[in-house]
PDB file of C-alpha atoms in Angstrom:
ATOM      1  CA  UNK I   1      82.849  39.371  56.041  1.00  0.00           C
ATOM      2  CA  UNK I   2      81.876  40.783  53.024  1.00  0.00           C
ATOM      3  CA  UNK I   3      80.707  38.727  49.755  1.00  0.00           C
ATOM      4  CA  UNK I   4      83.665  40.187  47.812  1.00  0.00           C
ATOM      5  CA  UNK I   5      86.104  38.996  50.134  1.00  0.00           C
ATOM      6  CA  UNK I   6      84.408  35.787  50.049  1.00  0.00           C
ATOM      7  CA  UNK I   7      84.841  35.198  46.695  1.00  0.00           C
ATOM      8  CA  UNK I   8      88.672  36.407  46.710  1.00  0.00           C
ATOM      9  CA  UNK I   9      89.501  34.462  49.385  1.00  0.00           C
ATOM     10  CA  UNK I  10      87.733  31.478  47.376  1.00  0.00           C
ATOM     11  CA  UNK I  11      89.107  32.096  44.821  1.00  0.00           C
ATOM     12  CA  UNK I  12      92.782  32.195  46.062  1.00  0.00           C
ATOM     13  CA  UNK I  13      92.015  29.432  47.610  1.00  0.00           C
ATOM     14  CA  UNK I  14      91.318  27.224  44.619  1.00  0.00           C
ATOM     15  CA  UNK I  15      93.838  28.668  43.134  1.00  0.00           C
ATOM     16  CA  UNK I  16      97.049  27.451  45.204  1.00  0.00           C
ATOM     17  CA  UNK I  17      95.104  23.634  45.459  1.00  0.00           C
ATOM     18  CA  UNK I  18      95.055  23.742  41.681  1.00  0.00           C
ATOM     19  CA  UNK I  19      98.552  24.800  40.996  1.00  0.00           C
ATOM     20  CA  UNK I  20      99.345  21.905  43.793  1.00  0.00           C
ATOM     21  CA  UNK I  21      97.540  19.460  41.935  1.00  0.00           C
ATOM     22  CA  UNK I  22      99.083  20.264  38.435  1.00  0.00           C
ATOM     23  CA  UNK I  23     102.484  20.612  39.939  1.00  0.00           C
ATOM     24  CA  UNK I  24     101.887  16.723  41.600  1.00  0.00           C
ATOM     25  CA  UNK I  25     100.374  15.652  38.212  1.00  0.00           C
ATOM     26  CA  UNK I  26     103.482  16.649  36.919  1.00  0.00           C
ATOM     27  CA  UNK I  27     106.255  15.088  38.917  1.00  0.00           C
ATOM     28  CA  UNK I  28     103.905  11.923  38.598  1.00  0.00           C
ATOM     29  CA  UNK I  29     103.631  11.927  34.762  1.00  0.00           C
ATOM     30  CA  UNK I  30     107.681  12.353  34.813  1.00  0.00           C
ATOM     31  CA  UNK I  31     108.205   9.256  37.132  1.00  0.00           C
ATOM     32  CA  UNK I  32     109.527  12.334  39.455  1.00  0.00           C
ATOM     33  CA  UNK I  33     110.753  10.561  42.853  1.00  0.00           C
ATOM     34  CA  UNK I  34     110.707   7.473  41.741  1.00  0.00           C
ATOM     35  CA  UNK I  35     114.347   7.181  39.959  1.00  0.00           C
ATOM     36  CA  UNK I  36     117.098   4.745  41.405  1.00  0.00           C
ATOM     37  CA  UNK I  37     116.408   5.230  45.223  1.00  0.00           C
ATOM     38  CA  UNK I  38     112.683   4.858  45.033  1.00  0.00           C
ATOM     39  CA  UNK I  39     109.528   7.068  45.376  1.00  0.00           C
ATOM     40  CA  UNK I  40     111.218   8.229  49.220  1.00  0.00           C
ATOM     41  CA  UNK I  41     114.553   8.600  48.339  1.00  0.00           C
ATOM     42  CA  UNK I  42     116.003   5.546  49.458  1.00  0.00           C
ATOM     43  CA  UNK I  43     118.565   3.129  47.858  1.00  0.00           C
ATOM     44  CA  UNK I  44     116.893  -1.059  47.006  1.00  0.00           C
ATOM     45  CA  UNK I  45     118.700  -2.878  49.660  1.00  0.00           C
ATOM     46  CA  UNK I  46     118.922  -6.905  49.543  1.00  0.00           C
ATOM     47  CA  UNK I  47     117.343  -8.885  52.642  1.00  0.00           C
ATOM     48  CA  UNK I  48     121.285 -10.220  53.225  1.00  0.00           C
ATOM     49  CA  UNK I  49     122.055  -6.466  53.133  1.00  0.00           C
ATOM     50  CA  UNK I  50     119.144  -5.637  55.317  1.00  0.00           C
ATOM     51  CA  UNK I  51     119.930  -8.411  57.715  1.00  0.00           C
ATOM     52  CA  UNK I  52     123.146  -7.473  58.225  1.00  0.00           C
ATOM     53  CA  UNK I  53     122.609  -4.396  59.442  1.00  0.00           C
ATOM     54  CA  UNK I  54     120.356  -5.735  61.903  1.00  0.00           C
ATOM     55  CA  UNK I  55     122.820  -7.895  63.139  1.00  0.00           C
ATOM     56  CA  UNK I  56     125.341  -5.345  63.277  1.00  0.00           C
ATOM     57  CA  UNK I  57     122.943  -2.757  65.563  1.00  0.00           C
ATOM     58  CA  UNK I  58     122.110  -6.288  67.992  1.00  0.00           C
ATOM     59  CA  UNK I  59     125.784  -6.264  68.750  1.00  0.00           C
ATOM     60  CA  UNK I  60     126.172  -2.665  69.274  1.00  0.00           C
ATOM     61  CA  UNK I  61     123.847  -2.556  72.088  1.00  0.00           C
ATOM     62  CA  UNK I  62     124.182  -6.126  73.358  1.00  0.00           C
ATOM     63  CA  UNK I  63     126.949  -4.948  76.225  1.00  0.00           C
ATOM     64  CA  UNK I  64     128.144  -8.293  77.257  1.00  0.00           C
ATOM     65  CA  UNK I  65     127.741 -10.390  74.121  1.00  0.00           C
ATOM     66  CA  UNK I  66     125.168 -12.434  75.618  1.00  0.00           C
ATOM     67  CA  UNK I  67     123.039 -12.658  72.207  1.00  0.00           C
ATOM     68  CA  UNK I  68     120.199 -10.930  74.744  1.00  0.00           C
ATOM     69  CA  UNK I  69     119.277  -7.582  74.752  1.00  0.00           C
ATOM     70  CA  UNK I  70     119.209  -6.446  78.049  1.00  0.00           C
ATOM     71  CA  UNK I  71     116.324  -3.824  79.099  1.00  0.00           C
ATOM     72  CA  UNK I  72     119.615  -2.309  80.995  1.00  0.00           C
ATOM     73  CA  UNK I  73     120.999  -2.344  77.866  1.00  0.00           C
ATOM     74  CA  UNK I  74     118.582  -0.949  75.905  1.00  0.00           C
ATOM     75  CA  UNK I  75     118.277   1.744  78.323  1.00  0.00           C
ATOM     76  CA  UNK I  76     121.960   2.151  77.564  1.00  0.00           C
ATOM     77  CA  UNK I  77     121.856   2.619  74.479  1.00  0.00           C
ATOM     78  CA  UNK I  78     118.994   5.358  74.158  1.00  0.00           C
ATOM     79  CA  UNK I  79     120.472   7.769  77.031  1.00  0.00           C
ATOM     80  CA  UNK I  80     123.794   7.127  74.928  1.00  0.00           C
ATOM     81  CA  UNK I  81     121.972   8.486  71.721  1.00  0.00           C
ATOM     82  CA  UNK I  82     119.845  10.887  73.960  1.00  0.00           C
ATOM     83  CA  UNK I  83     123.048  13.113  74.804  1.00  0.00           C
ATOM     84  CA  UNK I  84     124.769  12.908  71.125  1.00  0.00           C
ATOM     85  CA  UNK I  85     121.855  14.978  70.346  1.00  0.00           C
TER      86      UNK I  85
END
């Protein structure tokens, strides 16, 4: 490869990291991402909030009410979500 192409490619190179890095410097000097649902997008939720959604997916897969997740069950419940998709 020739030294020209070298420094072209180099140069390009550098060129696309530093527009990156100006564009991130950016967003992060505007608080970009970080508004009301957090730097990933996602809403604050409380721990009761939190927990009951946990609770709420145990009984969905827990079959026979048993307060015991089955590995039958679990099983279930994956070949279940396996064919929606």
């Amino acid at each position: 490869m020739k030294t020209i192409t070298k420094v072209v490619l180099a140069a390009g190179g550098l060129a696309v990291v530093a527009g990156g890095l100006t564009t991130g410097i950016a967003l992060a000097e505007r608080g970009a991402g970080a508004g009301k649902y957090g730097d990933r997008g996602f809403r604050p939720i409380t721990k009761d909030a939190f927990d009951a959604r946990g609770r709420s997916r145990f009984a969905r897969i827990d079959a026979n009410s048993d307060g015991i997740l089955s590995a039958d069950e679990i099983e279930q419940r994956l070949r279940a979500r396996m064919e929606r998709r």
